[in-house]
Short mmCIF file of C-alpha atoms and ligand atoms in Angstrom, two decimals:
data_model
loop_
_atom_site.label_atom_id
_atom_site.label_comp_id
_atom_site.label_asym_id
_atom_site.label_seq_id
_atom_site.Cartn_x
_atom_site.Cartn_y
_atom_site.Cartn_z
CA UNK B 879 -62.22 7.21 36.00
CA UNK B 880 -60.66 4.16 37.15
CA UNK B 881 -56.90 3.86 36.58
CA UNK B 882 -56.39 2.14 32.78
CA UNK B 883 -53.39 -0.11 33.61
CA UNK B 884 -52.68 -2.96 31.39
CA UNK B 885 -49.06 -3.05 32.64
CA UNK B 886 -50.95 -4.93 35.74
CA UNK B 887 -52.65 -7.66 33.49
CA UNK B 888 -50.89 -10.73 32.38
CA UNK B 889 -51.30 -12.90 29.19
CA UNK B 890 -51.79 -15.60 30.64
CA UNK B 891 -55.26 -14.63 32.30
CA UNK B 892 -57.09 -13.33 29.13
CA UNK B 893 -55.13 -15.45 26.54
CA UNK B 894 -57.05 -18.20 24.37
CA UNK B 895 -55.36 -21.82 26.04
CA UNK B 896 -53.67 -23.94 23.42
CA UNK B 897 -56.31 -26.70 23.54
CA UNK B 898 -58.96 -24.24 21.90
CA UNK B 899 -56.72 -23.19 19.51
CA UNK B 900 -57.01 -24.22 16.00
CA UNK B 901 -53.57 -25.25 13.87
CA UNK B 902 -51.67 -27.33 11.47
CA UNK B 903 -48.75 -28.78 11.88
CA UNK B 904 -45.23 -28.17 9.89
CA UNK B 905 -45.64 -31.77 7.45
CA UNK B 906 -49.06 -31.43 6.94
CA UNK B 907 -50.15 -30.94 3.20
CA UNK B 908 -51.69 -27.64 1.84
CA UNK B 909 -54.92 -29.44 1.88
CA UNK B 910 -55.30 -29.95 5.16
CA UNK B 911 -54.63 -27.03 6.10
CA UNK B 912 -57.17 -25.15 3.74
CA UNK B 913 -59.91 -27.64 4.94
CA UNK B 914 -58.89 -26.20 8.48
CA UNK B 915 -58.93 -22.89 8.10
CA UNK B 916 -62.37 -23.10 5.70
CA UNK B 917 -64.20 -25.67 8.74
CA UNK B 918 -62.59 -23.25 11.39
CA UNK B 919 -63.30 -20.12 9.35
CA UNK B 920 -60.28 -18.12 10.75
CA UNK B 921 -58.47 -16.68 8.22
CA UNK B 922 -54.97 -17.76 9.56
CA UNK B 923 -53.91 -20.31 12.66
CA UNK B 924 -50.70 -21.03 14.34
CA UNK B 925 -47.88 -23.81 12.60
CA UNK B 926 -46.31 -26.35 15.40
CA UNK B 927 -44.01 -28.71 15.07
CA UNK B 928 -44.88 -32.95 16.05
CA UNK B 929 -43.76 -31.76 19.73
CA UNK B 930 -46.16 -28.57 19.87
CA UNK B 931 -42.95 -26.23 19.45
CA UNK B 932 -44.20 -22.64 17.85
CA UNK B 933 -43.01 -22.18 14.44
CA UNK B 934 -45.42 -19.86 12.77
CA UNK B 935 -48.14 -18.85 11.19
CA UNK B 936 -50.29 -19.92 7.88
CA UNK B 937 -52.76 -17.98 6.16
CA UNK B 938 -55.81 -18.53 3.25
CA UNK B 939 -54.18 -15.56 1.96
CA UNK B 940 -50.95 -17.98 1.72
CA UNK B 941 -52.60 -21.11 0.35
CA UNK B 942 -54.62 -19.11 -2.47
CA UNK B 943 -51.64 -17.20 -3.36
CA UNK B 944 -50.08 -20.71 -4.23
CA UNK B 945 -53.35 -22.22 -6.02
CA UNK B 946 -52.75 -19.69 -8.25
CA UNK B 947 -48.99 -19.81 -9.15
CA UNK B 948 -50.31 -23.72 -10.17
CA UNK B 949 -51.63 -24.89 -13.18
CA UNK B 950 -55.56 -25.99 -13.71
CA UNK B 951 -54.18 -29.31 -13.51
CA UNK B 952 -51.70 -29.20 -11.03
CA UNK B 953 -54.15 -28.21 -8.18
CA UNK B 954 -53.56 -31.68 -6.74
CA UNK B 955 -49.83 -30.86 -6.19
CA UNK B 956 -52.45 -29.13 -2.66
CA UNK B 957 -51.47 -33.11 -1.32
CA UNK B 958 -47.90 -32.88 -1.84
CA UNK B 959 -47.01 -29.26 -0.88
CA UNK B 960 -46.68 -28.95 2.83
CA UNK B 961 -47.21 -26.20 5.12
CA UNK B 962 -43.45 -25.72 5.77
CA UNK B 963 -43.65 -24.26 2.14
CA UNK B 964 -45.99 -21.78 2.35
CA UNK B 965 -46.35 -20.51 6.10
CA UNK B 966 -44.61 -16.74 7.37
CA UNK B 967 -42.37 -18.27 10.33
CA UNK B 968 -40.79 -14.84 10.82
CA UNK B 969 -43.35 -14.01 13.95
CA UNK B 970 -43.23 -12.39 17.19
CA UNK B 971 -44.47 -14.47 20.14
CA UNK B 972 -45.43 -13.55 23.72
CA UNK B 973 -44.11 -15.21 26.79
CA UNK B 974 -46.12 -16.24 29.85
CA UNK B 975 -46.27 -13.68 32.16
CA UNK B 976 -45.78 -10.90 30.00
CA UNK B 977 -48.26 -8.17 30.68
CA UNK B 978 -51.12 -6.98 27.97
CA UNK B 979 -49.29 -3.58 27.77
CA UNK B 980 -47.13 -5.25 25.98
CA UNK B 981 -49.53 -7.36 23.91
CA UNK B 982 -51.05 -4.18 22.74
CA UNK B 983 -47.84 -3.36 20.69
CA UNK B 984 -47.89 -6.02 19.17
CA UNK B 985 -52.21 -6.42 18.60
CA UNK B 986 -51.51 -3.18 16.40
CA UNK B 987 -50.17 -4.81 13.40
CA UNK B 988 -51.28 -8.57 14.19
CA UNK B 989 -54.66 -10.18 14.48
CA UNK B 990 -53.15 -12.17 17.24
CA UNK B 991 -50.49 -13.56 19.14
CA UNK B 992 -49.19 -16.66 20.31
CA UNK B 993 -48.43 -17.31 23.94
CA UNK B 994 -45.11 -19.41 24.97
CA UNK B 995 -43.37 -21.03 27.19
CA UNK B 996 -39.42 -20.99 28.06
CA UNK B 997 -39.53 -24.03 25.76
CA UNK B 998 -41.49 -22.28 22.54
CA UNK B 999 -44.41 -24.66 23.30
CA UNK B 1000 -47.52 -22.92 22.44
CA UNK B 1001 -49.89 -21.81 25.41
CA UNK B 1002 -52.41 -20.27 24.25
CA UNK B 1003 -53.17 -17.17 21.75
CA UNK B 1004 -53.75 -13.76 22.46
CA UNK B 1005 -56.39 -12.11 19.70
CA UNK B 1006 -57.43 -8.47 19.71
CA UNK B 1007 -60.85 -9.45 20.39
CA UNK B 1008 -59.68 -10.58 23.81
CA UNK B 1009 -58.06 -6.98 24.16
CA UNK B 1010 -60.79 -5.12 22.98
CA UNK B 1011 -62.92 -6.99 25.50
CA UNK B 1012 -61.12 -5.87 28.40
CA UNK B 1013 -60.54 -2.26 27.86
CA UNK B 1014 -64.45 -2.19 27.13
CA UNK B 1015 -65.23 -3.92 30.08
CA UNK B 1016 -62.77 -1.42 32.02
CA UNK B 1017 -64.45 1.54 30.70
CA UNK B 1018 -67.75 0.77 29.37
CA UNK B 1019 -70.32 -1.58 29.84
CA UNK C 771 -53.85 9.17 34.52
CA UNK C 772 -55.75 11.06 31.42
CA UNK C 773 -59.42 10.27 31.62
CA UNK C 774 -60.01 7.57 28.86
CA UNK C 775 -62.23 9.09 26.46
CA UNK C 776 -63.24 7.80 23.30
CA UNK C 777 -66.93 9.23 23.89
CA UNK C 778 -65.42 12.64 22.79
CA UNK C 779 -63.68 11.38 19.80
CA UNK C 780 -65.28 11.17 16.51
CA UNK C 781 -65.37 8.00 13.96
CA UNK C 782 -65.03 10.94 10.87
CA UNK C 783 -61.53 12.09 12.39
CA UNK C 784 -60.48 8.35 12.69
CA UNK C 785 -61.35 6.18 9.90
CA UNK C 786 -59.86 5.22 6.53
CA UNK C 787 -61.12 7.62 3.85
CA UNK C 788 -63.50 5.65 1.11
CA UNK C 789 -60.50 6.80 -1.96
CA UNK C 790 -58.30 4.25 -0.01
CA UNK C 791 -60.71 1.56 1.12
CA UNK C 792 -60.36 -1.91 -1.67
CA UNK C 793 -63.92 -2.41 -2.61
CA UNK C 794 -65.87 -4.40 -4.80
CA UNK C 795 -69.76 -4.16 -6.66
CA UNK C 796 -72.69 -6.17 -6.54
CA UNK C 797 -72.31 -7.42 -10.09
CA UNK C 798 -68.95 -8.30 -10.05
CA UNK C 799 -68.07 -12.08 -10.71
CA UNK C 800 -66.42 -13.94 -8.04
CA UNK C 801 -63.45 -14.45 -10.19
CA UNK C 802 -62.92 -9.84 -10.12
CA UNK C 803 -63.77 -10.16 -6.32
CA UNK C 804 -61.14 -13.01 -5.59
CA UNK C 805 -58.73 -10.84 -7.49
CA UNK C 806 -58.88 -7.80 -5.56
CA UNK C 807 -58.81 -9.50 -2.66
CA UNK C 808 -55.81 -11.29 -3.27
CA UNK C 809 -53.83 -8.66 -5.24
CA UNK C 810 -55.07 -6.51 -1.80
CA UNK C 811 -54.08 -9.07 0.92
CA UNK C 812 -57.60 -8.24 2.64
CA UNK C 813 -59.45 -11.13 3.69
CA UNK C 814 -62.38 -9.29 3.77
CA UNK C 815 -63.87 -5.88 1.83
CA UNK C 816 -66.73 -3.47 1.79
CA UNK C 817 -69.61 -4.45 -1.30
CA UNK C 818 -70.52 -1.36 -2.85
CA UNK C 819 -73.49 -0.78 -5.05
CA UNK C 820 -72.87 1.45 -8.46
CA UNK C 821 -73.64 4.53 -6.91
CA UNK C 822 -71.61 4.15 -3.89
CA UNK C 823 -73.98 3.25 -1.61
CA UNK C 824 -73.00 0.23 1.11
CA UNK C 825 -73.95 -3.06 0.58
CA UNK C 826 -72.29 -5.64 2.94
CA UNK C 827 -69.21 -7.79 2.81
CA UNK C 828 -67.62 -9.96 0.58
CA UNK C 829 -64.59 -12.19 2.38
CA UNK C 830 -61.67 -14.90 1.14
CA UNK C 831 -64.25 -17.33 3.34
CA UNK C 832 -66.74 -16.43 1.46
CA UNK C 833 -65.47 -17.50 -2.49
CA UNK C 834 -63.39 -20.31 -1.21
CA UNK C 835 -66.46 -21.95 0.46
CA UNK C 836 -67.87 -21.57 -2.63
CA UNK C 837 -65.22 -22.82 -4.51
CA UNK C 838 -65.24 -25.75 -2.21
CA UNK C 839 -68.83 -26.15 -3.37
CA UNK C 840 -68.24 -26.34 -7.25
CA UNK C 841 -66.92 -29.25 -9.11
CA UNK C 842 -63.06 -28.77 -10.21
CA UNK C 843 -64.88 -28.69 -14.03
CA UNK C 844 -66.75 -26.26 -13.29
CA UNK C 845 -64.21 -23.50 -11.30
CA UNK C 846 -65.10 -21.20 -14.70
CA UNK C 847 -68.60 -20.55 -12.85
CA UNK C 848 -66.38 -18.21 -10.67
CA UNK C 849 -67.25 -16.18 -13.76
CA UNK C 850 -70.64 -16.33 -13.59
CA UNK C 851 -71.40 -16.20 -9.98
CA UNK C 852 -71.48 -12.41 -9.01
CA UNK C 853 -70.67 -10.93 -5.97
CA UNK C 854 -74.15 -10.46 -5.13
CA UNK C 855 -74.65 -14.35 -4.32
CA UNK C 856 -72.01 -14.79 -1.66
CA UNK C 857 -71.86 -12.03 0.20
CA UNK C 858 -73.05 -11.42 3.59
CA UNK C 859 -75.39 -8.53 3.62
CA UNK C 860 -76.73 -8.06 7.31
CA UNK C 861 -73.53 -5.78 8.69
CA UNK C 862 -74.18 -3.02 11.08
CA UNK C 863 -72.38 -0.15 10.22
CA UNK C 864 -71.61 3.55 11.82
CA UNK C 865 -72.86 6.79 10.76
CA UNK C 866 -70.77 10.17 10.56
CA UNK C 867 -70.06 11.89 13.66
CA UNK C 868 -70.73 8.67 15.90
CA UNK C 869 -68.18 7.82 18.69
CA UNK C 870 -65.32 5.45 18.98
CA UNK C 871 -66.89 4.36 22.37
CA UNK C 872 -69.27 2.96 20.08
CA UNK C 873 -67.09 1.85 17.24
CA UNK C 874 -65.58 -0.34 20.06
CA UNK C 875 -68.77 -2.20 20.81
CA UNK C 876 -68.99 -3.29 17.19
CA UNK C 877 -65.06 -3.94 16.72
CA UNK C 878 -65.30 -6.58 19.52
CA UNK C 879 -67.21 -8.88 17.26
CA UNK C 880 -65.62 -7.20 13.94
CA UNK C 881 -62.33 -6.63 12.08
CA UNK C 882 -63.90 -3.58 10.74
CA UNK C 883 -66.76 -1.11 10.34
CA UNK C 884 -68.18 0.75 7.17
CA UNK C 885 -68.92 4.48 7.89
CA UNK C 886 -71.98 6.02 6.37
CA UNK C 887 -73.81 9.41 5.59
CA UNK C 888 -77.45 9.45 5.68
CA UNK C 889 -77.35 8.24 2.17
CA UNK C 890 -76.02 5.24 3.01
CA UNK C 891 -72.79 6.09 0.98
CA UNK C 892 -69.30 4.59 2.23
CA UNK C 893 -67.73 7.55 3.69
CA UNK C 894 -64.86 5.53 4.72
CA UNK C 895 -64.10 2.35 7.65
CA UNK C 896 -62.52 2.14 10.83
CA UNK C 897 -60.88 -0.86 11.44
CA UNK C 898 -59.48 -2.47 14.83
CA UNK C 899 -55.71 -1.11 14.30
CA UNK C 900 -56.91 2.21 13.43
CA UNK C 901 -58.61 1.98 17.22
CA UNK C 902 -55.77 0.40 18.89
CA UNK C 903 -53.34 2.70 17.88
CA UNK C 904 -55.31 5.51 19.60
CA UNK C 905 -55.76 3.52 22.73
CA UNK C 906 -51.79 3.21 22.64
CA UNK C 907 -51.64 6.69 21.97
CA UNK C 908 -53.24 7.29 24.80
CA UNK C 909 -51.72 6.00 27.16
CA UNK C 910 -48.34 4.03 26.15
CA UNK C 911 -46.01 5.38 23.40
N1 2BA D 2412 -65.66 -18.89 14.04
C1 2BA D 2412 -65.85 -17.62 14.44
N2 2BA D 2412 -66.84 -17.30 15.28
C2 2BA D 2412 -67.03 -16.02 15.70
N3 2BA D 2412 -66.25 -14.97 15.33
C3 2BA D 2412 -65.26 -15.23 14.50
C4 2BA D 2412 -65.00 -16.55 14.01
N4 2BA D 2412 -63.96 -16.49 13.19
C5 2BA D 2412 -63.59 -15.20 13.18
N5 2BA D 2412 -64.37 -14.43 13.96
C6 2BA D 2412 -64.29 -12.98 14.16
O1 2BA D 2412 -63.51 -12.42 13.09
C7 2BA D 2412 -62.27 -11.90 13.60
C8 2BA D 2412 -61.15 -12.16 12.65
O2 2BA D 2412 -60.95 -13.53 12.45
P1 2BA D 2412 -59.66 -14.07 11.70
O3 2BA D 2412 -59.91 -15.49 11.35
O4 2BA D 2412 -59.34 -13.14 10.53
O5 2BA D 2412 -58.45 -13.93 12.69
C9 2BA D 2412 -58.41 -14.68 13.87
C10 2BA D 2412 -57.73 -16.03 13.71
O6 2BA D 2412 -56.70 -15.95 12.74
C11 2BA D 2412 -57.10 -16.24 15.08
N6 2BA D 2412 -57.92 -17.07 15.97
C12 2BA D 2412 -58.92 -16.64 16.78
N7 2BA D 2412 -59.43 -17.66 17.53
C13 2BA D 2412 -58.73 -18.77 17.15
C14 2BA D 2412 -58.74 -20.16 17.56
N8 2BA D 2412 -59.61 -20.63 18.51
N9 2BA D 2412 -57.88 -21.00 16.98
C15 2BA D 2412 -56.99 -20.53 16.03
N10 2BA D 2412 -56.91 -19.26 15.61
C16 2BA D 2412 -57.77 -18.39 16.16
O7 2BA D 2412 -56.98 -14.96 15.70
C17 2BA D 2412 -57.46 -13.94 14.80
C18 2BA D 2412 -58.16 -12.84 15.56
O8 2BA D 2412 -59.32 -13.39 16.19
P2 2BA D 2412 -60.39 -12.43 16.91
O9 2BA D 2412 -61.23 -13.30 17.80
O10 2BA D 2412 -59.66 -11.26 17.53
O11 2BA D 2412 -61.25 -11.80 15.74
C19 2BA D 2412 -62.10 -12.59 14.95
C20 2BA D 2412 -63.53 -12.69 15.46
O12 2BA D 2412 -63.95 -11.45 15.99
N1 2BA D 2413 -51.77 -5.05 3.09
C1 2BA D 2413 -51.54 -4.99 4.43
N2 2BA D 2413 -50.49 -4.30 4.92
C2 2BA D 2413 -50.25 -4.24 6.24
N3 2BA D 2413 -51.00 -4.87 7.18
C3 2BA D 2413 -52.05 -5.57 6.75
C4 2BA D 2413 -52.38 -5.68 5.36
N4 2BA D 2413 -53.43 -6.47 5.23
C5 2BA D 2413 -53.78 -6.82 6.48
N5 2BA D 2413 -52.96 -6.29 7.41
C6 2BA D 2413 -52.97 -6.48 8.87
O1 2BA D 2413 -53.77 -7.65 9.14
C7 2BA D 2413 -54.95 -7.25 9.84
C8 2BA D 2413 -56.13 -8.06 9.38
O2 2BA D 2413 -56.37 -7.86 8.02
P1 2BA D 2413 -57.71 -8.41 7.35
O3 2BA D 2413 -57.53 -8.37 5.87
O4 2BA D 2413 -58.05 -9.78 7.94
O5 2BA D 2413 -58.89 -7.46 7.80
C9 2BA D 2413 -58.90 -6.12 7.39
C10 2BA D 2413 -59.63 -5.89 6.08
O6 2BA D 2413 -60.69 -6.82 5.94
C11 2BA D 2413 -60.23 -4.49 6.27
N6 2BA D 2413 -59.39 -3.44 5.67
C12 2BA D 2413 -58.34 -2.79 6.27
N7 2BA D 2413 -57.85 -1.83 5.46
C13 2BA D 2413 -58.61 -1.87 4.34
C14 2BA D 2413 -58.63 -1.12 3.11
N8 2BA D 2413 -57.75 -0.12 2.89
N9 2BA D 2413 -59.54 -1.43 2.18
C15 2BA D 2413 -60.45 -2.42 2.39
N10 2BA D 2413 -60.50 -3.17 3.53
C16 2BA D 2413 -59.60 -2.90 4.48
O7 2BA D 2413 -60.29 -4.24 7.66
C17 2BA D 2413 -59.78 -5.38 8.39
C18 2BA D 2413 -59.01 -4.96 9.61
O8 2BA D 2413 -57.86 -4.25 9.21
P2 2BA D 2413 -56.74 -3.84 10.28
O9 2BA D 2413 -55.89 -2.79 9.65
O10 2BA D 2413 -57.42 -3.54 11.59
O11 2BA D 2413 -55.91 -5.19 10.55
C19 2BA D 2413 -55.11 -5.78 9.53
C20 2BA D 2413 -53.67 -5.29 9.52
O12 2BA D 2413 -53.19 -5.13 10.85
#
């Protein structure tokens, strides 16, 4: 049995990098956004600001909760709400460097995480799909 | 070190029992599916048929693509359209007393996995926290 040591591994090897990454950014209208997610078909993607700063996360969940607070006819108030609105920006992030031990903590209740820099600029994400990959391919194959 | 075993553990001893897994049935219109999986937060639930037995998957994707589809007169179809139409009916699922060794082949590629007897009834899921919180028990508390 070989040694299971994630506390060796760092984020930065296994994450997703930042130009494969799908988002939206903070002024962008609910529309957009639900015509990336649906083309994408990921059921959430990471908010950035105009300067690629982190500053959340928005969901479908998020945008059809809203289409149905609105009216039948309102549904084109989708252009003038913006993501700002709607998104969670109360999230965790990971910093480069950090090991996967530590992304595993945090893979338990997330989908994934985003990977930062000392400035907040997104890196890349971390999804538990990459995670699961490598403790298969560490134990079975 | 512990040896890393999930060949000894069992998917029964693991998974979410069926009384607490959100479903929905084959005849239900997309407007009862849409509901239960927003009132749920899931983006994503097991399709039963009326006697229990497992169907496939019905996801958020799924309706909103859909929805996408339909003119804005015609959103009522929602209550037409059943379940039945949308879904996505080739999933692989596990069978009682299966291993999480193998659940964690078929979690790479999926959120979550529908457990079955050998009547094909939903005996319950495991899903990709419900494994990652054993891995972290494991070996990091
Ligand atoms: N277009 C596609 N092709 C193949 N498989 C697909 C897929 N979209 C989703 N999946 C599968 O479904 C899982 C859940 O996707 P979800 O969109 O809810 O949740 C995703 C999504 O919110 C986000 N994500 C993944 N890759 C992304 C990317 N390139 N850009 C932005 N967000 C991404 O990370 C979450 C976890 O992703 P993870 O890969 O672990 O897990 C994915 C993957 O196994
Ligand atoms: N109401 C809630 N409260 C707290 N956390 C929540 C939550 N809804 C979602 N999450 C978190 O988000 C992850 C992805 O949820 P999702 O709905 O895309 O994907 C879910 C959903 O499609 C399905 N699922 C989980 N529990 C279910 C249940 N009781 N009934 C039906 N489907 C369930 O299995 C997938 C994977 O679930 P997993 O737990 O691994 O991973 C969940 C969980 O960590």
């Amino acid at each position: 049995v070989t040694e299971f040591d994630l506390t060796q591994k760092l984020v930065n090897e296994y994450m997703i990098d930042s130009d494969k990454v799908a988002h939206v950014q903070l002024n962008n209208p609910l529309k957009h956004a639900l015509l990336v997610l649906t083309k994408t078909g990921y059921n959430a993607v990471p908010v950035l600001d105009y300067d690629g700063t982190f500053k959340g996360l928005i969901s479908k969940s998020h945008i059809i909760e809203k289409m149905f607070g609105l009216d039948q006819i309102e549904v084109d108030l989708l252009d003038e709400i913006t993501v700002k609105h709607v998104m969670d920006n109360d999230i965790k992030t990971l910093q480069l460097g950090e090991t996967l031990e530590k992304a595993l903590h945090l893979l338990i209740d997330h989908n994934f995480v985003c990977v930062v820099n000392h400035s907040n600029i997104m890196e890349g994400i971390l999804t538990r799909r990459q995670l699961l990959k490598q403790i298969r391919n560490q134990f079975y194959q």
